[in-house]
Tab-separated table of N, CA and C in Angstrom:
chain	number	residue	atom	x	y	z
U	1	MET	N	4.054	12.794	-5.596
U	1	MET	CA	2.818	12.759	-5.374
U	1	MET	C	2.250	13.038	-4.212
U	2	PRO	N	1.005	13.795	-4.188
U	2	PRO	CA	0.488	13.819	-2.866
U	2	PRO	C	-0.304	12.802	-2.210
U	3	ILE	N	-0.401	11.442	-2.732
U	3	ILE	CA	-1.010	10.346	-2.248
U	3	ILE	C	0.317	9.560	-1.441
U	4	VAL	N	0.480	9.355	-0.369
U	4	VAL	CA	1.413	8.538	0.332
U	4	VAL	C	0.937	7.422	0.910
U	5	VAL	N	1.750	6.168	0.653
U	5	VAL	CA	1.237	4.981	0.752
U	5	VAL	C	2.223	4.521	2.005
U	6	ASP	N	1.338	4.131	3.498
U	6	ASP	CA	1.868	3.519	4.662
U	6	ASP	C	2.267	2.138	4.646
U	7	ILE	N	2.274	1.285	3.425
U	7	ILE	CA	2.287	0.015	3.827
U	7	ILE	C	3.315	-0.590	4.834
U	8	ASP	N	4.491	0.142	4.957
U	8	ASP	CA	5.539	-0.244	5.877
U	8	ASP	C	5.300	-0.072	7.259
U	9	VAL	N	4.249	1.265	7.530
U	9	VAL	CA	4.308	1.397	8.678
U	9	VAL	C	3.108	0.308	9.446
U	10	MET	N	2.294	-0.357	8.431
U	10	MET	CA	1.265	-1.111	8.847
U	10	MET	C	2.207	-2.645	8.901
U	11	LEU	N	2.790	-3.107	8.108
U	11	LEU	CA	3.894	-4.000	8.081
U	11	LEU	C	4.406	-4.340	9.589
U	12	ALA	N	5.524	-3.242	10.189
U	12	ALA	CA	5.882	-2.932	11.007
U	12	ALA	C	4.918	-3.524	12.300
U	13	LYS	N	3.839	-2.479	12.387
U	13	LYS	CA	2.920	-2.936	13.240
U	13	LYS	C	2.236	-4.492	13.466
U	14	ARG	N	2.373	-4.696	12.235
U	14	ARG	CA	1.788	-6.313	12.392
U	14	ARG	C	3.215	-7.409	12.349
U	15	LYS	N	4.392	-6.716	12.226
U	15	LYS	CA	5.404	-7.607	12.360
U	15	LYS	C	5.586	-8.610	11.324
U	16	MET	N	5.195	-8.167	9.994
U	16	MET	CA	5.144	-9.294	8.611
U	16	MET	C	5.882	-8.275	7.679
U	17	SER	N	6.609	-9.691	6.992
U	17	SER	CA	7.556	-8.972	6.066
U	17	SER	C	6.674	-8.838	4.684
U	18	VAL	N	7.440	-8.375	3.824
U	18	VAL	CA	6.784	-8.043	2.418
U	18	VAL	C	6.588	-9.211	1.720
U	19	GLY	N	7.442	-10.254	1.617
U	19	GLY	CA	7.001	-11.422	1.171
U	19	GLY	C	5.599	-12.221	1.739
U	20	ASP	N	5.381	-12.122	2.900
U	20	ASP	CA	4.233	-12.818	3.888
U	20	ASP	C	3.327	-12.302	3.256
U	21	LEU	N	3.298	-10.800	3.370
U	21	LEU	CA	2.172	-10.014	2.977
U	21	LEU	C	1.763	-10.277	1.444
U	22	ALA	N	2.523	-10.312	0.660
U	22	ALA	CA	2.578	-10.390	-1.091
U	22	ALA	C	1.903	-11.770	-0.976
U	23	ASP	N	2.376	-12.754	-0.538
U	23	ASP	CA	1.699	-14.342	-0.385
U	23	ASP	C	0.370	-14.055	-0.315
U	24	ARG	N	0.190	-13.831	1.033
U	24	ARG	CA	-1.329	-13.655	1.709
U	24	ARG	C	-1.993	-13.100	0.839
U	25	VAL	N	-2.004	-11.900	0.203
U	25	VAL	CA	-2.519	-11.101	-0.900
U	25	VAL	C	-2.982	-11.629	-2.276
U	26	GLY	N	-1.842	-12.577	-2.579
U	26	GLY	CA	-1.850	-12.759	-4.001
U	26	GLY	C	-1.642	-12.036	-4.951
U	27	ILE	N	-0.535	-11.155	-4.494
U	27	ILE	CA	0.356	-10.459	-5.449
U	27	ILE	C	1.999	-10.545	-5.614
U	28	THR	N	2.687	-10.437	-6.562
U	28	THR	CA	3.990	-10.623	-6.456
U	28	THR	C	4.648	-9.844	-5.525
U	29	PRO	N	5.600	-9.860	-5.033
U	29	PRO	CA	6.523	-9.010	-4.203
U	29	PRO	C	6.983	-7.889	-4.963
U	30	ALA	N	7.227	-8.190	-6.483
U	30	ALA	CA	7.780	-6.676	-7.033
U	30	ALA	C	6.563	-5.890	-7.054
U	31	ASN	N	5.511	-6.430	-7.359
U	31	ASN	CA	4.095	-5.575	-7.490
U	31	ASN	C	3.777	-4.936	-5.993
U	32	LEU	N	3.958	-5.589	-4.665
U	32	LEU	CA	3.611	-5.119	-3.733
U	32	LEU	C	4.917	-3.863	-3.410
U	33	ALA	N	6.055	-4.107	-4.194
U	33	ALA	CA	6.931	-2.905	-3.923
U	33	ALA	C	6.875	-1.824	-4.660
U	34	VAL	N	6.611	-2.184	-5.740
U	34	VAL	CA	6.067	-0.595	-6.275
U	34	VAL	C	4.779	-0.041	-5.988
U	35	LEU	N	3.860	-0.698	-5.070
U	35	LEU	CA	2.843	-0.019	-4.492
U	35	LEU	C	3.304	0.513	-3.213
U	36	LYS	N	3.956	-0.183	-2.399
U	36	LYS	CA	4.578	0.231	-1.145
U	36	LYS	C	5.464	1.574	-1.490
U	37	ASN	N	6.362	1.519	-2.187
U	37	ASN	CA	7.359	2.630	-2.492
U	37	ASN	C	6.402	3.859	-3.072
U	38	GLY	N	5.314	3.638	-3.370
U	38	GLY	CA	4.468	4.854	-3.962
U	38	GLY	C	4.943	5.000	-5.909
U	39	ARG	N	5.320	4.153	-6.298
U	39	ARG	CA	5.429	4.410	-7.754
U	39	ARG	C	4.185	3.840	-8.454
U	40	ALA	N	3.018	3.443	-7.731
U	40	ALA	CA	2.114	2.672	-8.564
U	40	ALA	C	1.121	3.882	-8.964
U	41	LYS	N	0.887	3.518	-10.266
U	41	LYS	CA	-0.014	4.687	-10.854
U	41	LYS	C	-1.505	4.516	-10.454
U	42	ALA	N	-1.795	3.451	-10.107
U	42	ALA	CA	-3.213	2.869	-9.737
U	42	ALA	C	-3.007	1.560	-8.983
U	43	VAL	N	-4.153	1.467	-8.009
U	43	VAL	CA	-4.371	0.089	-7.501
U	43	VAL	C	-5.865	-0.218	-7.614
U	44	ARG	N	-6.162	-1.429	-7.647
U	44	ARG	CA	-7.535	-2.083	-7.697
U	44	ARG	C	-7.915	-2.098	-6.305
U	45	PHE	N	-9.315	-1.881	-6.267
U	45	PHE	CA	-10.296	-1.936	-4.931
U	45	PHE	C	-9.705	-3.347	-4.592
U	46	THR	N	-9.755	-4.667	-5.333
U	46	THR	CA	-9.857	-5.553	-4.873
U	46	THR	C	-8.673	-5.924	-3.980
U	47	THR	N	-7.281	-5.477	-4.886
U	47	THR	CA	-5.911	-5.546	-4.210
U	47	THR	C	-6.140	-4.675	-2.636
U	48	LEU	N	-6.596	-3.276	-2.692
U	48	LEU	CA	-6.845	-2.701	-1.506
U	48	LEU	C	-7.466	-3.547	-0.344
U	49	ALA	N	-8.728	-4.123	-0.775
U	49	ALA	CA	-9.499	-4.734	0.086
U	49	ALA	C	-8.650	-5.976	0.816
U	50	ALA	N	-8.019	-6.649	-0.356
U	50	ALA	CA	-7.061	-7.775	0.524
U	50	ALA	C	-6.007	-7.288	0.964
U	51	LEU	N	-5.406	-6.106	1.045
U	51	LEU	CA	-4.575	-5.406	1.824
U	51	LEU	C	-5.131	-5.392	3.397
U	52	CYS	N	-6.176	-4.654	3.229
U	52	CYS	CA	-6.750	-4.141	4.419
U	52	CYS	C	-7.215	-5.485	5.499
U	53	ASP	N	-7.644	-6.464	4.923
U	53	ASP	CA	-8.103	-7.767	5.241
U	53	ASP	C	-7.130	-8.580	5.794
U	54	VAL	N	-5.826	-8.412	5.242
U	54	VAL	CA	-4.770	-9.362	5.670
U	54	VAL	C	-4.060	-8.444	6.644
U	55	LEU	N	-4.087	-7.301	6.706
U	55	LEU	CA	-3.482	-6.406	7.647
U	55	LEU	C	-4.320	-5.820	9.136
U	56	GLU	N	-5.770	-6.189	8.478
U	56	GLU	CA	-6.500	-5.897	9.512
U	56	GLU	C	-6.813	-4.205	9.909
U	57	CYS	N	-6.887	-3.642	8.828
U	57	CYS	CA	-6.721	-2.244	8.399
U	57	CYS	C	-7.973	-1.650	7.817
U	58	GLN	N	-7.845	-0.281	7.765
U	58	GLN	CA	-9.108	0.420	6.886
U	58	GLN	C	-8.099	1.076	5.992
U	59	PRO	N	-8.547	1.313	4.608
U	59	PRO	CA	-7.845	2.103	3.633
U	59	PRO	C	-7.012	3.344	3.809
U	60	GLY	N	-7.495	3.795	4.777
U	60	GLY	CA	-7.067	5.193	5.170
U	60	GLY	C	-5.840	4.909	6.238
U	61	ASP	N	-5.413	3.591	6.518
U	61	ASP	CA	-4.430	3.300	7.374
U	61	ASP	C	-3.401	3.142	6.257
U	62	LEU	N	-3.603	2.714	5.150
U	62	LEU	CA	-2.700	2.437	4.149
U	62	LEU	C	-2.229	3.840	3.068
U	63	LEU	N	-3.241	4.565	2.847
U	63	LEU	CA	-3.106	5.815	1.982
U	63	LEU	C	-3.630	6.785	2.769
U	64	ARG	N	-2.515	7.826	2.283
U	64	ARG	CA	-3.377	9.247	3.011
U	64	ARG	C	-2.842	10.357	1.787
U	65	TRP	N	-3.338	11.312	2.067
U	65	TRP	CA	-3.254	12.745	0.974
U	65	TRP	C	-2.377	13.470	1.649
U	66	GLU	N	-1.386	13.920	1.415
U	66	GLU	CA	-0.408	14.798	1.978
U	66	GLU	C	-0.398	16.078	0.983
U	67	ALA	N	-1.060	17.236	1.593
U	67	ALA	CA	-1.078	18.690	1.036
U	67	ALA	C	0.459	19.183	0.580
U	68	GLY	N	0.314	19.639	-0.700
U	68	GLY	CA	1.859	20.068	-1.267
U	68	GLY	C	2.706	19.343	-1.952
U	69	GLY	N	2.282	18.048	-1.974
U	69	GLY	CA	2.843	17.069	-2.913
U	69	GLY	C	3.169	17.553	-4.223
U	70	ALA	N	4.273	17.300	-4.500
U	70	ALA	CA	4.897	17.534	-6.175
U	70	ALA	C	4.007	16.456	-6.798
U	71	HIS	N	3.324	17.176	-7.897
U	71	HIS	CA	2.376	16.782	-9.089
U	71	HIS	C	3.323	16.669	-10.230
U	72	THR	N	3.717	15.645	-11.023
U	72	THR	CA	4.273	15.735	-12.283
U	72	THR	C	3.228	14.729	-13.365
U	73	GLU	N	3.378	15.065	-14.374
U	73	GLU	CA	3.146	14.671	-15.568
U	73	GLU	C	3.973	13.823	-16.426
U	74	GLU	N	3.846	12.504	-16.713
U	74	GLU	CA	4.942	11.997	-17.295
U	74	GLU	C	4.253	11.615	-18.708
């Protein structure tokens, strides 16, 4: 997928665990794992805004487009 999720990068910069981030954002650790591992098909703007609020970052710090990514239809 050409969209790359960099939540791990921000977690490391903020020295925060996945569980702590999930608690503070209000989503399950399982759903956060799906998002952070790039397996999510969509993300709600409210969830993205909450992630940015907790991590004190911009959406572009969490998501980026990478040219030449494989695109598959399921």
